[in-house]
Amino acid sequence: MTATDVSSGAAQRRSGHYLYAASVALLCAWVLVPLYFLLINTLSSPDTVNSFPKPFIPEFDWGSLEFFAGYEGMLKALKNSVVVAVLTMIMSIAVGAPAGYALSRFEFRGKGLFRMLVLLTRAFPLPLLALPLAVMFIRTGLDDTAIGLALVHTTLAIPFAVLITFSLFSGIPIELEEAAWTLGCTRFTAFTKVVLPLILPGIAASAIFAFVISWNEVFAAAVLTIENRTLTAFLLAKLGEAPLHLKFAGGFILVVPALVFIFAVRKYLFAMWGIANR
Amino acid sequence: MAEIQIKGVAKSFGSYTALHDINLTIQDQEFVVLLGASGCGKTTLLRIVAGLETATTGEVWIGGKRVDHLPPKDRGIAMVFQNYAVFPHLTVFENIGFGLRMKKLPNDEVKRRVERTAGLMHIEQLLGRYSGELSGGQRQRVAVARALAMEPDVILMDEPLSNLDALLRMEMRAELKGVLAESNTTAIYVTHDQVEAMSMADRISVMHQGRIVQAASPIEVYRNPAAEFVAGFIGNPPMNFLPATPQGGGRWAVAGQVLDGPQTPKALKFAIRPEDLRLADHGLQAVAKVIEPLGAHLLVTCDVNGALFRAVLDSDLSVKPGDTLTLAPQSDRIRWFDPETTRAVA
Amino acid sequence: MTPRYLPYVLILPVTLFLGVFFLYPFALVAKQAFTTGGGFTLDNFREVVGYWKFPISLKNTMLLAAIVVPVQLALALLMATMVNRMQKGRDLVLYVWTIPLGISDLAAGIIWLAIFEQSGFLNSMMTGLGLVDQPITLLGYQNPWLVFAAIALAEIWRATAIMLVILVAGIGLIPKEYYEAAEVFGASPWKRFVKITLPLLRPSLQTALILRVVLAFEVFAVVVALGGTLFPVLMGQIYSYQFDLMNGGGAAALALIVLAISVVFTLIILRALRVPKGATI
C-alpha cells in the first residue's frame, strides 16, 4: 500500500463521517422543523397567523393563545382531557400492574392464553369498539362521562401497562423478595418494602405512557362524548369551522404534554419493547 | 434448641420428581453441608426447609415445632443467597437491620446488633454505602451479616461462596466457619464444591438424583463412601474402579492380581484412591499415558487392562508416557462395590 | 409461600376489564353488523360495500398504508442503525427522534396543516424563493396528489418513532460478539446488516410492522385535519355512518371489514417473518 492510498482512505473515512453527521442533523431537522412552525403560529397574533407570507421567527404575541383560552367550551374540554387522562393513568396501572407481576413471577395454567388475550388487544383496531360501547354506556348512564371514556382508554392502555410492568418486574431478581421473606416479611410487606421502591420510577413511566395514550386518543373520544368533549374530540368537531389560529393553538396545547412526557419516560421507552415483544 | 428434622420430604414439579422421600435429622448447632452436582435437588431441599418452596409430601420440624405450613418469616431461620440479594435501594446499615426493623426492635437495639455483626464480618466502614458501591466479596459479607443479625436458630446458605474468585473463597471459607461456630446456630449449607464441604462441615450429606446417598462426617464420606457415586464424586482425582472376579474363599482376581476381599459369590468392583497406590515389585501393571506434575505430587493417568486408572505418586519420580508401572494398593484402603446396587460391600 | 389462587387473583382485573370492554363489545359489533332488526343478514355489508364512497376510501386507505409503512420501515431501520453506532449525543438524538411518539394524529395533522395551508409555510417559502408569484391552493380538489402527499408526510413524520423505538430495543438485544465475529470473517458493514441485523431482528420487525399496519388502517384524524372530505378513508366512513347517517349497522359492518383487513395483514406478517423454533437469540 502506498502513502496516497492511506491518505485517500482517510479522506474517504472523513467524508463518510461528514455524511453520517449530516444525515443525523437532517433527520433531527425533519422532526423539529414542523414543530417549530407550529410554535411560530401559536406565538403569533391571530392576524399574523391568517396573513401571508408567514414570518419565520415567532413574534411572541399571546393573542392566539388568549383566543384559544377564551373560546367557548375550550377550557372545559382541556379540563376533561386532563381528568380522563389521569383516570386512565390510575386505572391502567391499578389493573395492569398486578397482571404484570403475575406474568413475571408465576407459572400457572392458562398463562399462555392470558398473554395471547393481552397481545391480541394490541393488534386490534380498538377504537372501533367504541361504537357498541356507546350503546352500552347509554344504558348504564356512563355515556358522555369522563369515567366512561377513561374506561375505554384504559382498555387501550392495558396491554402496554401489562407488558411494561411485566418487563419491569422481571428485572427485579426474585431472590430479593425471597430474602425479604426470610427476614420477616409477608408476601405483601416484601412487595411494599423491597419491590415497590425499586420499581417506582418504572411504574411512573408506564403511568405517563397511559396518560399520553388517553390524551391523544381521538376516535373513541369523539364517539363517546357529546357535551363533555375532551380536547381532541372538541378540536376534531371544530376543525371545519374554527379559525386557523384556534387550530394551531389547540394543536400546540396537545403537543406540549407529549414533549414533556416523552422526555420523562425516555429511559423506559426501550426497555419495555426489549423484553415485552417476545 | 434448634434441631431440624426432615421427615419423608418429596417434591415433584409436574411429572419430574426433584426429591424422593428425604429423611434427615440435623442436631442442634450442627453444621451440615448438602453436597451434590447441579440438579441433584440440594437447593430445592434447602428452599423447602426455608419455606420458599412447598414439599409435595413430608414434614419439616425445627426446634421441636412442625413448620412446613408456616411462611419463612415464622420459622426462626435466616438465609444467605447465592447472589447475595443485598437490597439495592438500602444502605448496608439498613440491609443488615432490615430483619430487625421488621421485628420492630427499638432503634438502639437495631443499631447495637447491626454494629456488632458488621464488626464480626469486618464491614463497619461500609455501613453508609449502597450495594452498587460494593465489591462481590463485600456484598457477600453484608449478606452473611444480615442473616447473623437476626440471631436465628437456623441459618441456611445456598452456595454463598460460588460467585467469589478462588482466593477470596478460601479466605471467606475459614472466616465463615469461625463466625458460625461462635454464633451457636444450626446451619445447612448447600454447595457443589467438595473442598468447601470437606473443610467446613460437621457432616456432609451427599445428594444424587433427588436422594441422599450418604450422610456422614467428612472423613467417613471420604474414606468409606457408601456408594459408587460418592466414591466418584468426592476426591480429586476421584477413586479408581476395576472389575473383580471371585476366586472363592474371599479371594478376588483384579487385573491379573489376586487380592483379599469380602466373602460373596457375585462379581464386585474393586476401588482404590489414587493416593493409596505405591510403586512396588508386585501389583497392578499400569501403562503410563499422561503425566501431570502438580508440584507436591505427580498425577499419572494410566491404562490398567484397558481401564482408566490414576495414581498420585511422589514428584521426584521420573516417569515417561509408555512406561509400565507396578502399583500396589494399600490393603486397608481398598473398598468394594456391588455393580448391581452400586452400594459399598463390607 | 405461594397460594395456588394468587396468580389468578392478580390477573382477574385485567381479564374482567378486557372481557367487558374488549370481548363483549367485539361480540356486539359482530352482532350489530350481521343483523338489521331481524335475524342474520348480510344487508349491512351489502349496503356499505355498495356505497359509492366505499371503493375510493378502501383504495385510499390501502394506498396510504402501502406508501407509508415501507417508507417508515426503511427510515426507522436507517435511524436505528445510525443511533446504534453513535457514541456522543445518543440520548439527545434519540429523544428528538422519538418526540412524535407522544404526538396524536390530530396534532400531527394540525402541524402539517401549518405547512400546507394556503397561507402556510410552504407557500411562504416558495414565494420567498420566487418559485411562484401568488400563494397557491395546495390542499384543494385541484391537487388530489398533493393532499395525498401531505397526509402521507404527516403520517411518516408522526409514526416512524414507534417503529424506531421497537427496532432500537431489538437491536440492543443482539450481542455485539456476532458483529465482531462477522467482521473477523470479512463481512462488510452492509453484509453485516443484511446477514446479522435483519434476521436477528425478526421478532422486533414483526411487532413493529403489525402495530404500524394495524394503525395505518385506522388512519383518521390526520386525514380529517389535512384533507377533510377530499380524501375519504375507511375510518372516516365509519365515523360518518355513525354520526351523519345515523346507521349503526353500517358502521359496525364497516368496522368488521377494517378488522378483517387488519387480521389478514397481521397473519401475513407473522408468517413472512416467522422465526424457526430454536433460532432465537
Short mmCIF file of N, CA, C and O in Angstrom, two decimals, chain A residues 172-187 189-190 192-198, chain B residues 47 50 52 72-73 77-79 81-89 95 98-99 102 146-147 150 158:
data_model
loop_
_atom_site.label_atom_id
_atom_site.label_comp_id
_atom_site.label_asym_id
_atom_site.label_seq_id
_atom_site.Cartn_x
_atom_site.Cartn_y
_atom_site.Cartn_z
N ILE A 172 -36.39 -7.40 38.35
CA ILE A 172 -36.07 -7.45 39.80
C ILE A 172 -35.92 -8.89 40.22
O ILE A 172 -36.87 -9.66 40.12
N PRO A 173 -34.71 -9.29 40.65
CA PRO A 173 -34.48 -10.70 40.96
C PRO A 173 -35.44 -11.18 42.05
O PRO A 173 -35.66 -10.49 43.05
N ILE A 174 -36.00 -12.36 41.85
CA ILE A 174 -36.92 -12.93 42.83
C ILE A 174 -36.22 -13.14 44.15
O ILE A 174 -36.83 -13.10 45.21
N GLU A 175 -34.88 -13.33 44.11
CA GLU A 175 -34.11 -13.54 45.34
C GLU A 175 -34.28 -12.39 46.32
O GLU A 175 -34.27 -12.61 47.54
N LEU A 176 -34.43 -11.17 45.80
CA LEU A 176 -34.60 -10.03 46.71
C LEU A 176 -35.87 -10.19 47.52
O LEU A 176 -35.90 -9.92 48.72
N GLU A 177 -36.93 -10.64 46.85
CA GLU A 177 -38.18 -10.86 47.56
C GLU A 177 -38.04 -12.00 48.55
O GLU A 177 -38.50 -11.91 49.69
N GLU A 178 -37.38 -13.08 48.11
CA GLU A 178 -37.22 -14.23 48.99
C GLU A 178 -36.41 -13.86 50.22
O GLU A 178 -36.71 -14.29 51.33
N ALA A 179 -35.37 -13.05 50.00
CA ALA A 179 -34.56 -12.60 51.13
C ALA A 179 -35.44 -11.85 52.13
O ALA A 179 -35.36 -12.06 53.33
N ALA A 180 -36.32 -11.00 51.60
CA ALA A 180 -37.22 -10.25 52.49
C ALA A 180 -38.14 -11.19 53.25
O ALA A 180 -38.38 -10.99 54.44
N TRP A 181 -38.62 -12.26 52.57
CA TRP A 181 -39.49 -13.21 53.28
C TRP A 181 -38.75 -13.85 54.44
O TRP A 181 -39.30 -14.03 55.52
N THR A 182 -37.48 -14.23 54.20
CA THR A 182 -36.75 -14.90 55.28
C THR A 182 -36.39 -13.91 56.39
O THR A 182 -36.04 -14.32 57.48
N LEU A 183 -36.47 -12.61 56.09
CA LEU A 183 -36.13 -11.60 57.10
C LEU A 183 -37.37 -11.06 57.79
O LEU A 183 -37.34 -9.98 58.37
N GLY A 184 -38.46 -11.77 57.71
CA GLY A 184 -39.62 -11.39 58.49
C GLY A 184 -40.74 -10.69 57.73
O GLY A 184 -41.65 -10.14 58.34
N CYS A 185 -40.66 -10.69 56.38
CA CYS A 185 -41.73 -10.04 55.62
C CYS A 185 -42.77 -11.06 55.18
O CYS A 185 -42.46 -12.22 54.93
N THR A 186 -44.01 -10.60 55.05
CA THR A 186 -45.01 -11.39 54.34
C THR A 186 -44.85 -11.09 52.86
O THR A 186 -44.07 -10.21 52.49
N ARG A 187 -45.61 -11.81 52.04
CA ARG A 187 -45.55 -11.53 50.62
C ARG A 187 -45.86 -10.05 50.35
O ARG A 187 -45.23 -9.40 49.53
N THR A 189 -45.70 -7.33 52.54
CA THR A 189 -44.71 -6.34 53.02
C THR A 189 -43.42 -6.43 52.22
O THR A 189 -42.75 -5.43 52.00
N ALA A 190 -43.07 -7.63 51.76
CA ALA A 190 -41.88 -7.76 50.90
C ALA A 190 -42.08 -6.93 49.64
O ALA A 190 -41.17 -6.27 49.15
N THR A 192 -44.10 -4.24 49.29
CA THR A 192 -44.10 -2.80 49.53
C THR A 192 -42.73 -2.29 49.98
O THR A 192 -42.36 -1.17 49.67
N LYS A 193 -41.95 -3.12 50.70
CA LYS A 193 -40.68 -2.63 51.22
C LYS A 193 -39.51 -2.82 50.27
O LYS A 193 -38.51 -2.12 50.36
N VAL A 194 -39.60 -3.82 49.38
CA VAL A 194 -38.46 -4.11 48.51
C VAL A 194 -38.79 -3.86 47.04
O VAL A 194 -38.10 -3.10 46.36
N VAL A 195 -39.86 -4.49 46.54
CA VAL A 195 -40.13 -4.40 45.10
C VAL A 195 -40.59 -2.99 44.72
O VAL A 195 -40.06 -2.39 43.77
N LEU A 196 -41.53 -2.47 45.48
CA LEU A 196 -42.12 -1.18 45.11
C LEU A 196 -41.11 -0.04 45.03
O LEU A 196 -41.09 0.70 44.03
N PRO A 197 -40.24 0.14 46.04
CA PRO A 197 -39.26 1.23 45.95
C PRO A 197 -38.36 1.09 44.72
O PRO A 197 -37.98 2.09 44.11
N LEU A 198 -38.05 -0.15 44.35
CA LEU A 198 -37.15 -0.36 43.22
C LEU A 198 -37.84 -0.09 41.89
O LEU A 198 -37.22 0.28 40.90
N ARG B 47 -34.59 -24.92 50.13
CA ARG B 47 -35.69 -23.98 49.99
C ARG B 47 -36.96 -24.51 50.66
O ARG B 47 -37.81 -23.72 51.11
N ALA B 50 -36.49 -23.66 54.18
CA ALA B 50 -36.66 -22.22 54.36
C ALA B 50 -38.12 -21.80 54.27
O ALA B 50 -38.52 -20.78 54.82
N LEU B 52 -39.49 -21.41 51.18
CA LEU B 52 -39.62 -20.73 49.89
C LEU B 52 -40.26 -21.67 48.87
O LEU B 52 -40.71 -21.25 47.82
N PRO B 72 -41.87 -18.38 55.63
CA PRO B 72 -40.46 -18.31 56.05
C PRO B 72 -40.25 -17.46 57.29
O PRO B 72 -39.45 -17.81 58.14
N LYS B 73 -41.00 -16.37 57.40
CA LYS B 73 -40.74 -15.44 58.50
C LYS B 73 -41.04 -16.03 59.88
O LYS B 73 -40.55 -15.53 60.88
N ILE B 77 -35.63 -18.88 60.94
CA ILE B 77 -34.47 -19.12 60.09
C ILE B 77 -33.94 -17.80 59.55
O ILE B 77 -34.63 -16.78 59.55
N ALA B 78 -32.70 -17.83 59.07
CA ALA B 78 -32.18 -16.74 58.24
C ALA B 78 -31.47 -17.40 57.08
O ALA B 78 -31.06 -18.57 57.19
N MET B 79 -31.36 -16.68 55.97
CA MET B 79 -30.82 -17.33 54.79
C MET B 79 -29.82 -16.41 54.08
O MET B 79 -29.98 -15.20 54.06
N PHE B 81 -28.18 -15.94 50.33
CA PHE B 81 -28.48 -16.36 48.97
C PHE B 81 -27.24 -16.38 48.09
O PHE B 81 -26.27 -15.68 48.35
N GLN B 82 -27.34 -17.17 47.02
CA GLN B 82 -26.21 -17.32 46.10
C GLN B 82 -25.78 -15.99 45.50
O GLN B 82 -24.61 -15.69 45.40
N ASN B 83 -26.79 -15.18 45.09
CA ASN B 83 -26.45 -13.88 44.51
C ASN B 83 -26.56 -12.76 45.54
O ASN B 83 -26.77 -11.61 45.20
N TYR B 84 -26.45 -13.14 46.81
CA TYR B 84 -26.40 -12.23 47.96
C TYR B 84 -27.73 -11.56 48.26
O TYR B 84 -28.08 -11.39 49.41
N ALA B 85 -28.47 -11.13 47.19
CA ALA B 85 -29.76 -10.47 47.42
C ALA B 85 -29.65 -9.31 48.40
O ALA B 85 -30.49 -9.15 49.28
N VAL B 86 -28.61 -8.52 48.26
CA VAL B 86 -28.49 -7.30 49.05
C VAL B 86 -29.41 -6.26 48.41
O VAL B 86 -29.31 -6.02 47.22
N PHE B 87 -30.33 -5.68 49.21
CA PHE B 87 -31.32 -4.75 48.63
C PHE B 87 -30.63 -3.52 48.07
O PHE B 87 -29.97 -2.79 48.82
N PRO B 88 -30.80 -3.24 46.79
CA PRO B 88 -30.05 -2.13 46.18
C PRO B 88 -30.52 -0.75 46.62
O PRO B 88 -29.77 0.21 46.50
N HIS B 89 -31.76 -0.64 47.15
CA HIS B 89 -32.26 0.69 47.49
C HIS B 89 -31.97 1.05 48.94
O HIS B 89 -32.38 2.11 49.40
N ASN B 95 -29.68 -2.63 55.26
CA ASN B 95 -29.77 -4.03 54.83
C ASN B 95 -29.62 -4.96 56.02
O ASN B 95 -30.41 -5.88 56.22
N PHE B 98 -32.54 -4.74 58.32
CA PHE B 98 -33.86 -4.93 57.70
C PHE B 98 -34.76 -5.87 58.51
O PHE B 98 -35.89 -5.53 58.86
N GLY B 99 -34.21 -7.05 58.82
CA GLY B 99 -34.99 -8.04 59.55
C GLY B 99 -35.33 -7.58 60.95
O GLY B 99 -36.40 -7.87 61.48
N MET B 102 -38.15 -5.25 60.80
CA MET B 102 -39.40 -5.99 60.59
C MET B 102 -39.91 -6.56 61.91
O MET B 102 -41.10 -6.69 62.11
N ARG B 146 -26.31 -9.77 57.54
CA ARG B 146 -27.76 -9.58 57.62
C ARG B 146 -28.44 -10.80 58.23
O ARG B 146 -29.38 -10.68 59.01
N ALA B 147 -27.94 -11.99 57.85
CA ALA B 147 -28.51 -13.22 58.40
C ALA B 147 -28.15 -13.37 59.87
O ALA B 147 -29.00 -13.71 60.70
N MET B 150 -30.03 -11.38 62.70
CA MET B 150 -31.33 -11.90 63.14
C MET B 150 -31.18 -12.80 64.36
O MET B 150 -32.18 -13.18 64.98
N ASP B 158 -27.20 -20.92 50.61
CA ASP B 158 -27.32 -21.53 49.29
C ASP B 158 -26.12 -21.11 48.45
O ASP B 158 -26.10 -20.02 47.89
#
